[in-house]
Coordinates of C-alpha atoms in Angstrom, one line a residue:
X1 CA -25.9 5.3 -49.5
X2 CA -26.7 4.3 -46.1
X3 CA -27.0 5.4 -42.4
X4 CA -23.5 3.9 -41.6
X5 CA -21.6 6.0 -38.5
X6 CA -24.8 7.7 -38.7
X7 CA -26.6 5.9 -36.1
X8 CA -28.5 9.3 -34.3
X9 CA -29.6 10.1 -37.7
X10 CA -31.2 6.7 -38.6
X11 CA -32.9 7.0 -34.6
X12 CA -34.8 10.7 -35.5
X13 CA -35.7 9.5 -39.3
X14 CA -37.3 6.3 -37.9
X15 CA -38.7 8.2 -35.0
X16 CA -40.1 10.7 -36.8
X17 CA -41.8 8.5 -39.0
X18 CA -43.0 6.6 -36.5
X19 CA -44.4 9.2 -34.3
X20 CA -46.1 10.9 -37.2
X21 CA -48.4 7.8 -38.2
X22 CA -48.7 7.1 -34.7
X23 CA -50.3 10.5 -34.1
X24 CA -52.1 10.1 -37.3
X25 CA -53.8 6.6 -36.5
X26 CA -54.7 7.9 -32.6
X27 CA -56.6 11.1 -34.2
X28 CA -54.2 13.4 -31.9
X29 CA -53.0 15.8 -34.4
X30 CA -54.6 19.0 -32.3
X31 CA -52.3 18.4 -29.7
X32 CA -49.1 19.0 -31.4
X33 CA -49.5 22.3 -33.0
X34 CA -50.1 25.8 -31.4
X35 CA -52.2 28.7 -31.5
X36 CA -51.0 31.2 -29.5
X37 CA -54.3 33.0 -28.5
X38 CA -56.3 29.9 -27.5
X39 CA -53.7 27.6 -26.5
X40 CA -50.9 29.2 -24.6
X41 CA -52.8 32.7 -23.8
X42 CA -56.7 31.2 -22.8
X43 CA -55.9 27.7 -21.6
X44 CA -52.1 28.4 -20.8
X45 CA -51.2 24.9 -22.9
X46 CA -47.2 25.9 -22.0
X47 CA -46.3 22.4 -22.5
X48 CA -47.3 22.2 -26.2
X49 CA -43.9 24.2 -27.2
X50 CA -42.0 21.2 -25.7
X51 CA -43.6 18.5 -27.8
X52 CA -44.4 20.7 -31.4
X53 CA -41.3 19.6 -32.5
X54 CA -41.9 16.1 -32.3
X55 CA -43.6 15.1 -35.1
X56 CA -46.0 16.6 -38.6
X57 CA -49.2 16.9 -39.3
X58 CA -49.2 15.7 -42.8
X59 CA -47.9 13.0 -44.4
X60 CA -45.8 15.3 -47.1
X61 CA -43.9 16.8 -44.4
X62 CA -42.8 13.7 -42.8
X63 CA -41.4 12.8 -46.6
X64 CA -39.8 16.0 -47.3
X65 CA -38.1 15.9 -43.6
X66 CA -37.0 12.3 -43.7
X67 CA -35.5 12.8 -47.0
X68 CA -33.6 15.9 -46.2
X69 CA -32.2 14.3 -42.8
X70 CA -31.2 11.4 -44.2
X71 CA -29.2 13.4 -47.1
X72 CA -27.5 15.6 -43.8
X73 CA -26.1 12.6 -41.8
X74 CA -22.7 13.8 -43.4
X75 CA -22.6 16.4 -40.2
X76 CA -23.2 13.3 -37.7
X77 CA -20.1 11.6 -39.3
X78 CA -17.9 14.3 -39.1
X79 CA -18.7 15.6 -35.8
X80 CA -19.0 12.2 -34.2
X81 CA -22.8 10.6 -32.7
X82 CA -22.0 12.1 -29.0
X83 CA -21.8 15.7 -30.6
X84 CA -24.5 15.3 -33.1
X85 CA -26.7 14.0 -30.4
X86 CA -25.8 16.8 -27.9
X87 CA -26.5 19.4 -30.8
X88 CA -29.6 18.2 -31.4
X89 CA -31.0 18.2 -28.0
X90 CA -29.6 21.7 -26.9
X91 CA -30.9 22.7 -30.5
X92 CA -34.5 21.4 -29.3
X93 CA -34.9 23.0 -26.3
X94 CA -33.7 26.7 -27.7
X95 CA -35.8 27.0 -30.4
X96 CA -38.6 25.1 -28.3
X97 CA -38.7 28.4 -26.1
X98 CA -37.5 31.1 -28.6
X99 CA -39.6 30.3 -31.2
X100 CA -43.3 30.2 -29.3
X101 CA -41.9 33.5 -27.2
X102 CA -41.1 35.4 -30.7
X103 CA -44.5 34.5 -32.1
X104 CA -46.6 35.2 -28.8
X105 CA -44.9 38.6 -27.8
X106 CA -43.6 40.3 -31.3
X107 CA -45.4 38.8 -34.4
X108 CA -48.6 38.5 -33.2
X109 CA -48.9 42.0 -31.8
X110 CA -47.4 43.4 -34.6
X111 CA -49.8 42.0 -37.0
X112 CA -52.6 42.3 -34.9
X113 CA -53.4 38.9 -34.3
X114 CA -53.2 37.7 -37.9
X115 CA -50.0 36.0 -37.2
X116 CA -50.9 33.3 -34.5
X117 CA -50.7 29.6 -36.0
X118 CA -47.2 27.6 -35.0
X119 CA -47.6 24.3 -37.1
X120 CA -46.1 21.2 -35.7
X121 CA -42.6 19.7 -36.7
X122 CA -39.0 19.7 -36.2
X123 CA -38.2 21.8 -39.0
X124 CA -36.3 24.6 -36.6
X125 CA -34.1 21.5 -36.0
X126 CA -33.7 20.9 -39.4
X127 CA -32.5 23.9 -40.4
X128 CA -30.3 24.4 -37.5
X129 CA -28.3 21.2 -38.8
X130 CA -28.6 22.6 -42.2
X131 CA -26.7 25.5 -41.1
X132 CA -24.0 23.5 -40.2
X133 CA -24.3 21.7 -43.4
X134 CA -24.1 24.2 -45.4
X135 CA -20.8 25.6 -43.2
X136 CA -18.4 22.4 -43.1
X137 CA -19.8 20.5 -46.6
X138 CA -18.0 22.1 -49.7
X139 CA -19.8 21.3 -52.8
X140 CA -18.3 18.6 -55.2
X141 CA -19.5 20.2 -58.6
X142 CA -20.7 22.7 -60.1
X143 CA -23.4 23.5 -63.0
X144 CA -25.1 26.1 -64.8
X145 CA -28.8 26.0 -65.8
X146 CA -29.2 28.3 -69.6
X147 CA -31.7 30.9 -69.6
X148 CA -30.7 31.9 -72.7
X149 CA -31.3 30.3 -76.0
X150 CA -28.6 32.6 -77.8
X151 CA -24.9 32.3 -76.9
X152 CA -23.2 35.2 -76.3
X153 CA -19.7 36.2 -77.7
X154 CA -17.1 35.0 -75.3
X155 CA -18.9 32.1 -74.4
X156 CA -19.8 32.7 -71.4
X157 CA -24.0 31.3 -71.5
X158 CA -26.2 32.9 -68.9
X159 CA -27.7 31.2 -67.2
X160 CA -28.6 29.8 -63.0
X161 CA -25.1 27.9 -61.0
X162 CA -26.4 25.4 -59.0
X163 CA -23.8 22.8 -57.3
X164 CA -24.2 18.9 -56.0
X165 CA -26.0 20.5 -52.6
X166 CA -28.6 22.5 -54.3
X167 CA -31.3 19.8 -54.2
X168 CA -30.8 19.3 -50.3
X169 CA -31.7 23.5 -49.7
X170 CA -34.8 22.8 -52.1
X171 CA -36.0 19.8 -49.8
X172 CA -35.6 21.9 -47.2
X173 CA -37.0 25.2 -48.8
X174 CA -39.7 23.6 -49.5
X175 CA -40.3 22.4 -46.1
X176 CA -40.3 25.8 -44.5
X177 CA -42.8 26.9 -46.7
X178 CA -45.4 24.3 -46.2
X179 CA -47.2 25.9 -43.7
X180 CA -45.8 29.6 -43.9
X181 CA -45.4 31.7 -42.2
X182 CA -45.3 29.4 -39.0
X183 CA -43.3 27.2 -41.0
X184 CA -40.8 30.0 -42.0
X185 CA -40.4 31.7 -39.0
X186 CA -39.5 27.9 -37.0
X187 CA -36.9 27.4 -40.0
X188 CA -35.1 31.0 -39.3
X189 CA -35.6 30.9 -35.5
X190 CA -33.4 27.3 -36.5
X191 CA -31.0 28.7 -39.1
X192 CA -30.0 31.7 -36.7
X193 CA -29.7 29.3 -33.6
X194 CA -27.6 26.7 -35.8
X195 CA -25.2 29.8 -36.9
X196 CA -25.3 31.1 -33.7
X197 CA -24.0 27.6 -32.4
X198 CA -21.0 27.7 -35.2
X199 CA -19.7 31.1 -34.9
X200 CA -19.6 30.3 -30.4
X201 CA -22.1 33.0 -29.9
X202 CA -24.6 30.9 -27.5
X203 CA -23.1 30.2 -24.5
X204 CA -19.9 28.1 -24.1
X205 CA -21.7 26.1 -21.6
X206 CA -23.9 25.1 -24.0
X207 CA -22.0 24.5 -26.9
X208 CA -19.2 22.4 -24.7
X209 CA -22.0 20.3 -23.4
X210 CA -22.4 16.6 -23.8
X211 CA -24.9 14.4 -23.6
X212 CA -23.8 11.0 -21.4
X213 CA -21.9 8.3 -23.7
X214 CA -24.2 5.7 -22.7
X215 CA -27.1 7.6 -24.2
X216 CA -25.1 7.4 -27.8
X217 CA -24.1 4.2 -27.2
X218 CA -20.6 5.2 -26.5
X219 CA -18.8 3.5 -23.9
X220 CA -16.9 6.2 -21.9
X221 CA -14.0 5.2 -19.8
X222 CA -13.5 5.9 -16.0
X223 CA -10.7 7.7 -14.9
X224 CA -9.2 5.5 -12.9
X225 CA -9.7 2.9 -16.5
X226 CA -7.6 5.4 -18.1
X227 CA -4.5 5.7 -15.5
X228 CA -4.1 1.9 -15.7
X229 CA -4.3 1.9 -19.3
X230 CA -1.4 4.1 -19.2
X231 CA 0.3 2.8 -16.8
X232 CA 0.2 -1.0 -18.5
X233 CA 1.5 0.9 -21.4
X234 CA 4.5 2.7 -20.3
X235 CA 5.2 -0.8 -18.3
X236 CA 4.9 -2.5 -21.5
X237 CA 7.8 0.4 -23.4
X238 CA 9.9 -0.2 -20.5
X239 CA 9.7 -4.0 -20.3
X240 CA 10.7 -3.7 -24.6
X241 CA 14.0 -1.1 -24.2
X242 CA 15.3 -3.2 -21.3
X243 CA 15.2 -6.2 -23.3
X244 CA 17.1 -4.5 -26.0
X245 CA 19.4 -2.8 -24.0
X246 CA 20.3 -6.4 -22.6
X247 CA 20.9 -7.4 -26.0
X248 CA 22.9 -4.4 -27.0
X249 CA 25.0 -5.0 -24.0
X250 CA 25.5 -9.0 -24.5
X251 CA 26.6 -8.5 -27.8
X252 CA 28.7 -5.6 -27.0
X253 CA 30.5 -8.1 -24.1
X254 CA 30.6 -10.6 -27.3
X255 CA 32.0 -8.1 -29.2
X256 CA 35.2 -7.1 -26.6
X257 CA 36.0 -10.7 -26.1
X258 CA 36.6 -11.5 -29.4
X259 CA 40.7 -11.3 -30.7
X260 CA 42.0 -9.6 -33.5
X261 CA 43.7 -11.3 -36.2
X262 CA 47.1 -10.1 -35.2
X263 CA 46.5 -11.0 -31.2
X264 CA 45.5 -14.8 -32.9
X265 CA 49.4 -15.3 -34.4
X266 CA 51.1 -13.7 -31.6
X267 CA 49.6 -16.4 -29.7
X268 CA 50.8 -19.1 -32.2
X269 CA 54.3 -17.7 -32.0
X270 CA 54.1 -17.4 -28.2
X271 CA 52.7 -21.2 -27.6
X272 CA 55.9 -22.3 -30.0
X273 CA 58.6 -20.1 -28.0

């Protein structure tokens, strides 16, 4: 139980962390949440939707949300750090604008102003790799909680199935409701975007897009690298069927020089006569 092949994982757990009490020691805490009416509509604070996500507020958050990353590297190691890393960014910056827009021009009308706080924290990004958890992860086992004392008939208790994966949708259920409803609406805007992603609705632009190798740690080969690999290759094949083919045809010339037993005592006679 580690962050091995999970290298972009162990990077936003420790990050996170890090920011958070780093926010917390400097007193800066007001500058990572938003409230729509004073913030983006009186003092037009745009560029508070682009760092929200970067850390929480409170230190149970940061636990609950480094727990449930670290229980979803599986997705890093089966998708590869390149992807996972490029999933997270394009991620960020989606629900970055979506969710602010949804709260500033729909909710808050709608509920006359009562709905109008956006708490800080990644937890759209969460929830948008949670969605591809919960999509390529099967569950190992499966278990049923009794809410029953009697037992019926066939056998058949009644009861609550939960499986091995239930605990990681409580971390993040609890999570999302910290704070709600800010905190519920980020982790839908997040599930939606991170379904959205799976099923190729976004763009294909988007969901084809990579971030550079370097910034993974992942040295990408040149073009150029990649001909002369090749080439060095084939060169190498060609180099091993000729000598083979030289052997097969030295031991075939082996092979026609040598005399049968019969053309052996026809000699003998003939060396006699």
């Amino acid at each position: 139980m580690s962050f091995t092949n999970a290298p972009v994982t162990r990077s936003l757990v420790y990050g996170l962390v890090g920011i958070s009490i780093a926010v917390s020691l400097l007193d800066i805490k007001h500058y990572f949440y938003i409230l729509v009416d004073l913030h983006l509509w009186r003092f037009h604070q745009s560029w508070r939707a682009l760092i929200y996500q970067l850390c929480y507020t409170n230190s149970s958050e940061v636990l609950f949300a480094a727990m449930t990353l670290y229980n979803l590297r599986s997705v890093e190691r089966m998708w590869g750090s390149r992807k996972f890393a490029s999933f997270v960014f394009v991620t960020s910056l989606l629900t970055s604008i979506i969710t602010p827009a949804i709260l500033a021009l729909f909710l808050r009308p709608l509920t006359l102003g009562l709905f109008n706080y956006l708490p800080a924290g990644p937890t759209p990004i969460l929830f948008a790799v949670l969605a591809q958890y919960h999509a390529m992860i099967p569950p190992i086992y499966k278990y049923k909680v009794a809410t029953s004392v009697s037992t019926p008939a066939d056998d058949q208790a009644q009861g609550i199935m939960f499986s091995d994966k239930s605990y990681r949708y409580l971390l993040a259920l609890q999570l999302a409701l910290f704070q709600w409803p800010g905190s519920l609406l980020g982790a839908l805007i997040g599930w939606l975007v991170g379904i959205s992603w799976r099923m190729e609705i976004l763009p294909r632009a988007l969901i084809r897009w990579r971030l550079p190798g370097w910034v993974v740690g992942v040295r990408t080969q040149r073009r150029s690298q990649e001909f002369e690999g090749l080439r060095r290759r084939l060169e190498g094949e060609g180099a091993s069927t000729a000598a083979a083919t030289g052997v097969q045809s030295q031991s075939g010339a082996e092979g026609g020089r040598r005399r049968t037993m019969g053309q052996q005592v026809m000699d003998q006679f003939r060396g006699v006569f």
